[in-house]
Short mmCIF file of C-alpha atoms and ligand atoms in Angstrom, two decimals:
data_model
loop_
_atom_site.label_atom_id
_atom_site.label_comp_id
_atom_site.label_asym_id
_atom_site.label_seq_id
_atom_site.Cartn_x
_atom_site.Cartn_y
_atom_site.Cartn_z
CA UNK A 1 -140.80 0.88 75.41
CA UNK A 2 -141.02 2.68 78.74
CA UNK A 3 -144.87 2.09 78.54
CA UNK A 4 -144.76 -1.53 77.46
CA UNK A 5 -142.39 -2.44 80.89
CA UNK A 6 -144.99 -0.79 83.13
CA UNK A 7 -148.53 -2.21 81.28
CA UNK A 8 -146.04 -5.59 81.92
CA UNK A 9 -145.15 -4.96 85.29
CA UNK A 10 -148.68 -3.75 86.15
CA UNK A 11 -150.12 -6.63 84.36
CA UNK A 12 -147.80 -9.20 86.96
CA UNK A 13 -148.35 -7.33 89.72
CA UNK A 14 -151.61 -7.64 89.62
CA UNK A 15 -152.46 -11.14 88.47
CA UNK A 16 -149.92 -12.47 91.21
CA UNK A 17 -151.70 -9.94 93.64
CA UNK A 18 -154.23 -10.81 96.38
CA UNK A 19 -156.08 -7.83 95.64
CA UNK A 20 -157.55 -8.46 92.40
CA UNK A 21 -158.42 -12.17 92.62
CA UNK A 22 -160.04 -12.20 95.94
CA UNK A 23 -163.67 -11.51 96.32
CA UNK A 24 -163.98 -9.25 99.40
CA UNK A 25 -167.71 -8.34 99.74
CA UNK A 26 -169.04 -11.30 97.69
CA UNK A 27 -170.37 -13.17 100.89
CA UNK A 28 -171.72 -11.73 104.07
CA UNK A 29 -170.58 -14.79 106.13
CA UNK A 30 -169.23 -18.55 105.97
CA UNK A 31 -170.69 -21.40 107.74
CA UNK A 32 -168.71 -24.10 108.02
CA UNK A 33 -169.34 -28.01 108.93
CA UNK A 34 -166.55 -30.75 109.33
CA UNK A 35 -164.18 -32.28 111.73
CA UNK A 36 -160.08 -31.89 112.49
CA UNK A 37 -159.55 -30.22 109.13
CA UNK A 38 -161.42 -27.34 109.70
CA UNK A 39 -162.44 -27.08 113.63
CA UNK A 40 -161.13 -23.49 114.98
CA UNK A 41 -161.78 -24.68 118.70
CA UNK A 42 -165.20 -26.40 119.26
CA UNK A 43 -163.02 -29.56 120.03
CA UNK A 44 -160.73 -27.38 122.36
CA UNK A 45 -163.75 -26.52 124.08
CA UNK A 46 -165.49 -29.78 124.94
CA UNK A 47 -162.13 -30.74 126.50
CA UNK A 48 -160.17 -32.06 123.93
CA UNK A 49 -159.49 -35.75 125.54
CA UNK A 50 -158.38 -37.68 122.91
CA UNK A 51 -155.86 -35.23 121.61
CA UNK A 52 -155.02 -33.44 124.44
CA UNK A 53 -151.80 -32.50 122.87
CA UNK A 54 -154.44 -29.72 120.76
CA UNK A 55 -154.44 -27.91 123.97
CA UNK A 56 -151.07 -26.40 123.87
CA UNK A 57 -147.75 -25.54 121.75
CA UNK A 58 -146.24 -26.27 119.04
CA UNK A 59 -149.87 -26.72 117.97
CA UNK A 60 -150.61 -23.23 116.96
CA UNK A 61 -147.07 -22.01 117.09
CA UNK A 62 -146.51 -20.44 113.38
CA UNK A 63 -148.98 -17.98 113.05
CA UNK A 64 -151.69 -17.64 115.94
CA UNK A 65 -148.52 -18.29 118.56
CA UNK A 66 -150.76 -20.57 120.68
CA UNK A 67 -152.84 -23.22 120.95
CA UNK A 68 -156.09 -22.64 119.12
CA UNK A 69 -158.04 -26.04 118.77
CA UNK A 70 -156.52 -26.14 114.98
CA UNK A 71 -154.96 -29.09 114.11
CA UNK A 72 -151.79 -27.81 112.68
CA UNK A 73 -149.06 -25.26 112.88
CA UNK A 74 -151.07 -22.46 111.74
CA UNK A 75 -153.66 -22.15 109.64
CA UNK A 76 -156.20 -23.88 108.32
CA UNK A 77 -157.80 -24.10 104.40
CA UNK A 78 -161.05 -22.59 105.78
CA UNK A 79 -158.67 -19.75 107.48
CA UNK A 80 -157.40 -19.34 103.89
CA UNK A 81 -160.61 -19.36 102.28
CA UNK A 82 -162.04 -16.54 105.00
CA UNK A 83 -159.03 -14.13 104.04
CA UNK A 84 -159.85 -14.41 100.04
CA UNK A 85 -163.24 -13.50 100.80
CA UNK A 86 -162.22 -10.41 103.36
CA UNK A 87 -164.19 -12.30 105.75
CA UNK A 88 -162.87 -12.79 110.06
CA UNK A 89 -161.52 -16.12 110.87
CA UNK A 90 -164.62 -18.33 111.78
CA UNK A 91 -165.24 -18.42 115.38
CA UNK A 92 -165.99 -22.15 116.73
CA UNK A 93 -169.50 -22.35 117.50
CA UNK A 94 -168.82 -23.54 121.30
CA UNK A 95 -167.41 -20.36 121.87
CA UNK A 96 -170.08 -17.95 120.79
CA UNK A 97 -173.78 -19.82 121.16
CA UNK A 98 -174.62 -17.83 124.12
CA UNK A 99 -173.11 -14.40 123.21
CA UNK A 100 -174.71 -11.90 121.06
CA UNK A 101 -175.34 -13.02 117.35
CA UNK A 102 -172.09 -13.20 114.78
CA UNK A 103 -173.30 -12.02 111.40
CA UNK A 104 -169.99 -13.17 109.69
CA UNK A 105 -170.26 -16.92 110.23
CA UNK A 106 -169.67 -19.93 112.57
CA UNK A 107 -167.79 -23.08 112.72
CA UNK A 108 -169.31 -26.07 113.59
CA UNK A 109 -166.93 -28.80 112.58
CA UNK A 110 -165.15 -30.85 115.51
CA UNK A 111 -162.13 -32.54 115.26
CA UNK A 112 -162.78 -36.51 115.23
CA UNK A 113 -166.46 -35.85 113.75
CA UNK A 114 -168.48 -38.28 111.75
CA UNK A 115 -171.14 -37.86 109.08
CA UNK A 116 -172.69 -40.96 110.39
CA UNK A 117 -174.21 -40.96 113.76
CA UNK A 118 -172.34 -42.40 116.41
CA UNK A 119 -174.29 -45.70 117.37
CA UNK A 120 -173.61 -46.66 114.01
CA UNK A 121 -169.97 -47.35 115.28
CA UNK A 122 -170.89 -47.58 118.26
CA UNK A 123 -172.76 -51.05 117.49
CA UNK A 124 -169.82 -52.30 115.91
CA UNK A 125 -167.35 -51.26 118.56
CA UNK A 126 -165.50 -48.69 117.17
CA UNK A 127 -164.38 -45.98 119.45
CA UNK A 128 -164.61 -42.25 118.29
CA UNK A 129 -163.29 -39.20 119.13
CA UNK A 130 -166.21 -37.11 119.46
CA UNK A 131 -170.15 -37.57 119.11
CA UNK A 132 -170.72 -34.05 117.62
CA UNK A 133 -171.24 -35.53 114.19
CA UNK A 134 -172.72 -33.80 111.37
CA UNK A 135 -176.00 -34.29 111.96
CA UNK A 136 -175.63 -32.76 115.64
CA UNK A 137 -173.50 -29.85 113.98
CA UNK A 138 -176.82 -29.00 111.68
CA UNK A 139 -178.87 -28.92 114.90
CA UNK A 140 -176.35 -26.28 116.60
CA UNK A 141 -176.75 -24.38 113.02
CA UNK A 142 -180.53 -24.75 113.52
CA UNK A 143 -179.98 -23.55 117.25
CA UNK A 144 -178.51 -20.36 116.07
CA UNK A 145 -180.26 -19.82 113.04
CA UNK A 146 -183.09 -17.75 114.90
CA UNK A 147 -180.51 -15.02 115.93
CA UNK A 148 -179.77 -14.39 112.42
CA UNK A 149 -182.93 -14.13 110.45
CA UNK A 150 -186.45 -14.78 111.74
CA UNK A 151 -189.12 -14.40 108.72
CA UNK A 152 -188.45 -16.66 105.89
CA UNK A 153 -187.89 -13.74 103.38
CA UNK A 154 -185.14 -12.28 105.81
CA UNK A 155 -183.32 -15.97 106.27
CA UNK A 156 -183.40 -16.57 102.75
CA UNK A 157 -181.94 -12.84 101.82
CA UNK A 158 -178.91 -13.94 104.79
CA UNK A 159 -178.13 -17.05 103.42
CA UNK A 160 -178.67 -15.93 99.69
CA UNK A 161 -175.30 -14.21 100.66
CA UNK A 162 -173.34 -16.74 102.58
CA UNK A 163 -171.00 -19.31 101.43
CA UNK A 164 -171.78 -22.99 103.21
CA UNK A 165 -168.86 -25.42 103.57
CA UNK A 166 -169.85 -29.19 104.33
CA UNK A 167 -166.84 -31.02 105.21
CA UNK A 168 -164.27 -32.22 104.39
CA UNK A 169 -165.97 -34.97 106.55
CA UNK A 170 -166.52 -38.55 106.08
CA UNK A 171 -163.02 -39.17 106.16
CA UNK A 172 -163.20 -40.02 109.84
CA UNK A 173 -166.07 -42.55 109.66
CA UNK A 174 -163.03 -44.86 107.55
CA UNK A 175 -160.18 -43.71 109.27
CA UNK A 176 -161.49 -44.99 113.02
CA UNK A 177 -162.95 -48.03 111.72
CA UNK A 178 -159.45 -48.73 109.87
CA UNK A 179 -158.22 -47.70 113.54
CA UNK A 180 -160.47 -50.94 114.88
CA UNK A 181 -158.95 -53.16 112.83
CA UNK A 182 -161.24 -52.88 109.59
CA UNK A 183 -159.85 -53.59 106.14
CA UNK A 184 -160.45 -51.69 102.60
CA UNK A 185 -162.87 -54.44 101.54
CA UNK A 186 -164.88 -53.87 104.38
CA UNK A 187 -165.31 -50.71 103.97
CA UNK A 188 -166.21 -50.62 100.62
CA UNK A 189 -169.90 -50.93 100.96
CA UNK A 190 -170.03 -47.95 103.40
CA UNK A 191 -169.13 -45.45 100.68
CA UNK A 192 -172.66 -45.05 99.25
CA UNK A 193 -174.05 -44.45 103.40
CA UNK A 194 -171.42 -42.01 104.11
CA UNK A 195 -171.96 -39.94 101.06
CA UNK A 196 -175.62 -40.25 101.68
CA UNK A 197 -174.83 -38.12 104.47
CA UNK A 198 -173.20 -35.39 103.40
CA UNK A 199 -175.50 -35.23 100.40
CA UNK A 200 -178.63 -35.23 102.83
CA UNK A 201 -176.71 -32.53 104.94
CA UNK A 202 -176.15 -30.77 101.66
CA UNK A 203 -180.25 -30.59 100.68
CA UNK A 204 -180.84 -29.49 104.51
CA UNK A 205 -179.08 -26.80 103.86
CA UNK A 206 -180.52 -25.77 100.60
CA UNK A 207 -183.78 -26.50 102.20
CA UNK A 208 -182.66 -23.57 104.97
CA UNK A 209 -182.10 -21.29 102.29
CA UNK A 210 -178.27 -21.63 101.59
CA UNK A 211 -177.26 -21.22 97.63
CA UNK A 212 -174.03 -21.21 97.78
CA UNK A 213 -172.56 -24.77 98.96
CA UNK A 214 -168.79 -26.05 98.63
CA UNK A 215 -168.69 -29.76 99.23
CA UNK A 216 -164.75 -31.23 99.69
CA UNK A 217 -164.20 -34.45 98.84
CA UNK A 218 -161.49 -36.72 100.91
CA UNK A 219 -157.83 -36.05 101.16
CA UNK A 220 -155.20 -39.05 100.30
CA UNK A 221 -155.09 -40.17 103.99
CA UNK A 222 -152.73 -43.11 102.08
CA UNK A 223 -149.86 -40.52 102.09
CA UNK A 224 -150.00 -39.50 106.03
CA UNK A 225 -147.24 -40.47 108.41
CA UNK A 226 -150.23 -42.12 110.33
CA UNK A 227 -151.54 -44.85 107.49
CA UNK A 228 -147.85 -44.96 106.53
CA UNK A 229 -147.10 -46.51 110.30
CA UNK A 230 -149.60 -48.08 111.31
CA UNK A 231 -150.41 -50.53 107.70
CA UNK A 232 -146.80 -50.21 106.45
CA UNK A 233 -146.85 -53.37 104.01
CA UNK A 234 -143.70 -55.80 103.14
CA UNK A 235 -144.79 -55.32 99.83
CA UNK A 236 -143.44 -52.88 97.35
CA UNK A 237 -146.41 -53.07 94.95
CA UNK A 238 -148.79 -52.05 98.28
CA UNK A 239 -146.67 -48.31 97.75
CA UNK A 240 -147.43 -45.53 94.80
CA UNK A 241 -144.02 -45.70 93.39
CA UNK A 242 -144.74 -41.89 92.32
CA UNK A 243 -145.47 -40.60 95.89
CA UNK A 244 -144.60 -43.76 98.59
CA UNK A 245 -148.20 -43.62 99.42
CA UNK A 246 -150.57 -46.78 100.30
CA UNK A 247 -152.32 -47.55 97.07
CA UNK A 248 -155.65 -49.14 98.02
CA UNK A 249 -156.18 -46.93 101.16
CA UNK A 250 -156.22 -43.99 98.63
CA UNK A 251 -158.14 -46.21 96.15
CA UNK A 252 -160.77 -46.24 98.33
CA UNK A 253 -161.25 -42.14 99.06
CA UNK A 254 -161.01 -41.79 95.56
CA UNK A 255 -163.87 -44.07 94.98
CA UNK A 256 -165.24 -41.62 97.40
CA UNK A 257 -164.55 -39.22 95.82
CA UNK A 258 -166.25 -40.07 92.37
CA UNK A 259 -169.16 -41.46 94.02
CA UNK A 260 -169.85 -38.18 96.25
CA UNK A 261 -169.40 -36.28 92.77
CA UNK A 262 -172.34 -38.17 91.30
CA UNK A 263 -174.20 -38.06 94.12
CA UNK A 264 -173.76 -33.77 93.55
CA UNK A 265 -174.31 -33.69 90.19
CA UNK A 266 -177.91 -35.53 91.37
CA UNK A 267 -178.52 -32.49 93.31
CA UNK A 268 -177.84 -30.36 90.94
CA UNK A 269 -180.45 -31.07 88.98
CA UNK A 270 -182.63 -31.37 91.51
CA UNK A 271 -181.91 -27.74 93.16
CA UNK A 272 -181.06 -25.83 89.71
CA UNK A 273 -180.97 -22.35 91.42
CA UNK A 274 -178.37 -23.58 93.81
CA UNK A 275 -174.36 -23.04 93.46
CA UNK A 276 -173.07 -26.52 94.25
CA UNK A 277 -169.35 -26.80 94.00
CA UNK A 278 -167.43 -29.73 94.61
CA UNK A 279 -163.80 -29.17 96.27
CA UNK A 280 -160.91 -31.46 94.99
CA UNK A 281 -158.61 -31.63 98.11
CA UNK A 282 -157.14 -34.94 96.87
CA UNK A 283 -156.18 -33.94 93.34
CA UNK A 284 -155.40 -30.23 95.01
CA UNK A 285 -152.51 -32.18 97.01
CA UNK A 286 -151.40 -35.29 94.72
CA UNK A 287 -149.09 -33.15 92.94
CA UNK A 288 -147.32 -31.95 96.68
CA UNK A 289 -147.13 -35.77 97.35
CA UNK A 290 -145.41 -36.25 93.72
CA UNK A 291 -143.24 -33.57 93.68
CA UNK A 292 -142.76 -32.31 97.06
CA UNK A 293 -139.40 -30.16 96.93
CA UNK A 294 -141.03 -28.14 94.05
CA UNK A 295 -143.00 -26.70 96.47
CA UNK A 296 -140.46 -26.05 98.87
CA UNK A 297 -141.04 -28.59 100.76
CA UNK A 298 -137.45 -29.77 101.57
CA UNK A 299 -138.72 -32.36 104.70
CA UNK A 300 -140.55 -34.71 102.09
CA UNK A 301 -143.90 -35.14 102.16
CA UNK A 302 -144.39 -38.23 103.89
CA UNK A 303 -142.46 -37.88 107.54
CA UNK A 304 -144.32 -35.87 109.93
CA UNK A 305 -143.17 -32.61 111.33
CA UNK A 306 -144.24 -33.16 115.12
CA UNK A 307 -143.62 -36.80 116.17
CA UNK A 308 -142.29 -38.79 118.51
CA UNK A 309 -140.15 -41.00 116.42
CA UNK A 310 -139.75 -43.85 113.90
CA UNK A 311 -139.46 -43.55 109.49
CA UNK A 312 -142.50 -41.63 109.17
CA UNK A 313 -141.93 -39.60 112.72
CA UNK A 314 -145.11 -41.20 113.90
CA UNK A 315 -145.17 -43.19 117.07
CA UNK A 316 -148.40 -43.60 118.80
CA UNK A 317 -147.25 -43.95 122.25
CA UNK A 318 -145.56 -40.53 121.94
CA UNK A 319 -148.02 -38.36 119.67
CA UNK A 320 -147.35 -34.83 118.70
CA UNK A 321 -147.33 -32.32 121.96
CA UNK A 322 -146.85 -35.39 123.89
CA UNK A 323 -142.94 -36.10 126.37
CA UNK A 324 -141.32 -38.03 123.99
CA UNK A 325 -142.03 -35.94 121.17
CA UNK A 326 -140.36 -33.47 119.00
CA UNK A 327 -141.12 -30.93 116.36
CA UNK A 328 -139.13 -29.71 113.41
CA UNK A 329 -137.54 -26.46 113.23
CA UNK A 330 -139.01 -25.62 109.91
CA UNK A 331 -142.37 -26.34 109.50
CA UNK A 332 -143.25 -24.80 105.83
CA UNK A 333 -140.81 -27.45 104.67
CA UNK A 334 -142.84 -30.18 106.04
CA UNK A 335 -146.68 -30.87 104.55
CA UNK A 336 -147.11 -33.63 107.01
CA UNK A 337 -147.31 -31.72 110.79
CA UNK A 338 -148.53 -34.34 113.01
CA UNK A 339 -149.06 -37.09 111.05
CA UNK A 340 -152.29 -36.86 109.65
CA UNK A 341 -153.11 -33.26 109.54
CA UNK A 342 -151.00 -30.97 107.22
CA UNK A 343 -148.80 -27.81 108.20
CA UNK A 344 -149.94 -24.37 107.83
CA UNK A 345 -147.79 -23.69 104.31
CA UNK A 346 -149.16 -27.19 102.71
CA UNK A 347 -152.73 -26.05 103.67
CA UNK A 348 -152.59 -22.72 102.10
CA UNK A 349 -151.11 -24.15 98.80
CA UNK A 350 -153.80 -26.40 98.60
CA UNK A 351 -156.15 -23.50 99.17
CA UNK A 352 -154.76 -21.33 96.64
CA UNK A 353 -155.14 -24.46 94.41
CA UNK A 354 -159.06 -24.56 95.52
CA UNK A 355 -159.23 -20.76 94.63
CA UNK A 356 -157.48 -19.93 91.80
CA UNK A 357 -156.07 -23.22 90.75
CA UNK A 358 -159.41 -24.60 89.26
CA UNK A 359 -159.42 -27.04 92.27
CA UNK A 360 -162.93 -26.16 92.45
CA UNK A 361 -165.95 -27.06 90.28
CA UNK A 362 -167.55 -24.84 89.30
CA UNK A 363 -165.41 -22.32 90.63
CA UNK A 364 -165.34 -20.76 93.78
CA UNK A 365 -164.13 -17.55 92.93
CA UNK A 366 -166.01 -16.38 89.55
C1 NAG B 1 -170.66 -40.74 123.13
O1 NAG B 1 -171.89 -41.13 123.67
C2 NAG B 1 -171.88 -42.43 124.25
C3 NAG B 1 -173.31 -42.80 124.63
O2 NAG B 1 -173.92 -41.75 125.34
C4 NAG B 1 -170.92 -42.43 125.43
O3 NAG B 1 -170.86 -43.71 126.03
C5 NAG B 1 -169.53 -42.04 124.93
O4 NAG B 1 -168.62 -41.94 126.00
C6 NAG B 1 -169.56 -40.72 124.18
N1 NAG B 1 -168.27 -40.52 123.52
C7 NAG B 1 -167.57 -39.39 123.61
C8 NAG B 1 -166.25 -39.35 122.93
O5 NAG B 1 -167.96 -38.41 124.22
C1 NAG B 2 -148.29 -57.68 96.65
O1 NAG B 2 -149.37 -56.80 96.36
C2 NAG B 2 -149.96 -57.00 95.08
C3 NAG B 2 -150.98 -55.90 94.83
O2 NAG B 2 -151.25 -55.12 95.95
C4 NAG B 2 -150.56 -58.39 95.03
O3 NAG B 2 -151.11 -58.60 93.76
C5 NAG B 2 -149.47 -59.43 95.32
O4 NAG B 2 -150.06 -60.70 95.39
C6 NAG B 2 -148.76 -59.12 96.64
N1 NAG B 2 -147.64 -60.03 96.82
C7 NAG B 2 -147.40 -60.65 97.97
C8 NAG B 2 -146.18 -61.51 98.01
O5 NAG B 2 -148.12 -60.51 98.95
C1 NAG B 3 -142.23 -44.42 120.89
O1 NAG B 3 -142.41 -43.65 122.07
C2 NAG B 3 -142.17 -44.36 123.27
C3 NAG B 3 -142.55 -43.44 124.43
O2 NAG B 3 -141.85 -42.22 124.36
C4 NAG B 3 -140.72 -44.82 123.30
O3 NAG B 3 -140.50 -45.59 124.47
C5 NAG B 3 -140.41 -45.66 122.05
O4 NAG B 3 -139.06 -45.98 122.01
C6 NAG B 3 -140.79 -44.88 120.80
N1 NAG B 3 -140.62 -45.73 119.60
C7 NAG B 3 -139.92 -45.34 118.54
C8 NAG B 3 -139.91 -46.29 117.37
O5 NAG B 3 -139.32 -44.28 118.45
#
């Protein structure tokens, strides 16, 4: 009897323990591509001056205590994902280019980033963020690649080891042109371009020597306070009834979504020896959105933590960090924080549900 209670508490402990179902040692570094979701300060470093609110508290104020560049309260999935794997938090790449090599990985994702080139918006008038889109993020990679590994052999024995994020990212080359005005319909046809991207960016890598690749797809940016604000609708049947979210906004990053899967499983086939997963981030956070309080989330899931104001707590003349605005005292009951990136605790359920909730395919952690 005695026996039986500790082989059961043993056998809880551990399967609800950190210990056994992360994979410290498995790879030697993480290099990671992408834009808001991920950056750890490259935007913070060019200046930040279209969110200058990044630069300072409550930005940061849950677990780093200060500003950090991250676009949330804490943070981020790729922090989460660096701590299963016993790896440092990923330094931005801004930050380290000209100091001695970092054998542990680099960040090179940018808030506001594109996986388009700029003058592709630029031609149609749509004002970005940033131009440090993906395609200049593989050049810094490129750039630093030579103070890693220098013979062939060597960079392919590196990189043999080393996990490769690209993205999340594409979601900003909708989200600014819905910004400018654009409507779902016309932004349709751009899926297949913008997942050409990432999938080129994808074989680039594998051409470099990387094996291991996780590839994100979009989030539901239908559910954030931002969307929610700015193309609120008169019309009940334009809202989820199950979450309150815009319907064909998210209709359209799912069709993402399934086309940027196909796209993967083409590459597959075409690089066999490569491990290419594909991350779910929207079905990792529909059931947060459905079912919010379950998850402890007591402020909803829709109204914004840091705002300045209004149903969703989204006002544009008063963004988060900006006079006018306020934040809420309890953060991890939020998933919204500024109303379109998430809070610290909403990130890290959605990377446990990437690690060990079969978020992933195939997995990430074997
Ligand atoms: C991007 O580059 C264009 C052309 O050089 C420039 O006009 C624009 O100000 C730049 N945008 C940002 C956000 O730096
Ligand atoms: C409301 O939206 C639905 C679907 O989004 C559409 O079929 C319907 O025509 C809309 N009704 C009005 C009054 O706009
Ligand atoms: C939005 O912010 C501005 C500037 O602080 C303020 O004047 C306005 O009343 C706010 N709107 C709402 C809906 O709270």
């Amino acid at each position: 009897m005695k026996f039986m209670k500790i082989a059961v508490f043993i056998l809880l402990c551990c399967l609800s323990s950190k210990s056994v179902l992360s994979s410290p040692g498995r790879y030697n570094a993480i290099f990671n591509f992408g834009n808001s979701l991920s950056d750890t300060g490259n935007f913070l470093l060019t200046g930040a001056l279209a969110l200058p609110g990044v630069k300072n508290l409550p930005y940061g104020e849950t677990f780093f205590h200060h500003a950090t560049g991250r676009c949330s309260d804490g943070r981020l999935i790729i922090d989460f994902i660096a701590e299963a794997f016993g790896l440092p938090y990923l330094p931005p790449y801004l930050a380290v280019a000209k100091g001695p090599p970092i054998r542990t990985g680099v960040n090179f994702a940018v808030v506001g980033a594109t996986a388009l080139d700029p003058s592709f918006f630029s031609a149609q008038e749509i004002a970005l963020w940033t131009n440090d889109s993906l395609s200049v993020q593989l050049g810094w990679f490129q750039n630093m690649k030579s103070s890693l590994c220098t013979t062939k052999r060597e960079c392919e024995e590196y990189f043999k080891k080393s996990l490769f994020l690209v993205g999340e990212i594409g979601g900003n080359d909708y989200i600014f042109p819905f910004l400018s005005g654009r409507t779902v319909e016309q932004l349709r046809p751009l899926v297949p371009q913008i997942v050409g991207a990432i999938t080129r960016a994808t074989s680039m890598l594998i051409e470099e020597g990387a094996v291991d690749l996780l590839v994100p797809g979009q989030f539901p940016v239908g559910c954030s306070a931002l969307f929610l604000t700015l193309f609120q609708s008169p019309n009940v049947s334009a809202y989820d009834p199950t979450t309150g979210c815009l319907k064909a906004y998210n209709a359209l990053f799912q069709y993402h979504d399934n086309y940027l899967q196909q796209e993967l499983q083409k590459l597959r086939e075409e690089y066999p020896h490569a491990r290419i997963m594909y991350a779910d981030y929207y079905g990792a956070s529909v059931p947060i959105y459905r079912t919010p309080k379950e998850y402890g989330f007591y402020g909803g899931a829709l109204r914004a933590c840091c705002g300045g104001g209004g149903p969703y707590n989204l006002n544009n003349s008063a963004r988060c960090g900006d006079p006018g605005s306020t934040v809420c005292k309890d953060p991890s009951a939020f998933v919204d924080w500024d109303g379109i990136h998430l809070t610290e605790s909403a990130y890290h359920l959605i990377a446990k549900g990437l690690l060990y909730g079969g978020f992933t395919s195939p997995p990430l952690l074997l």
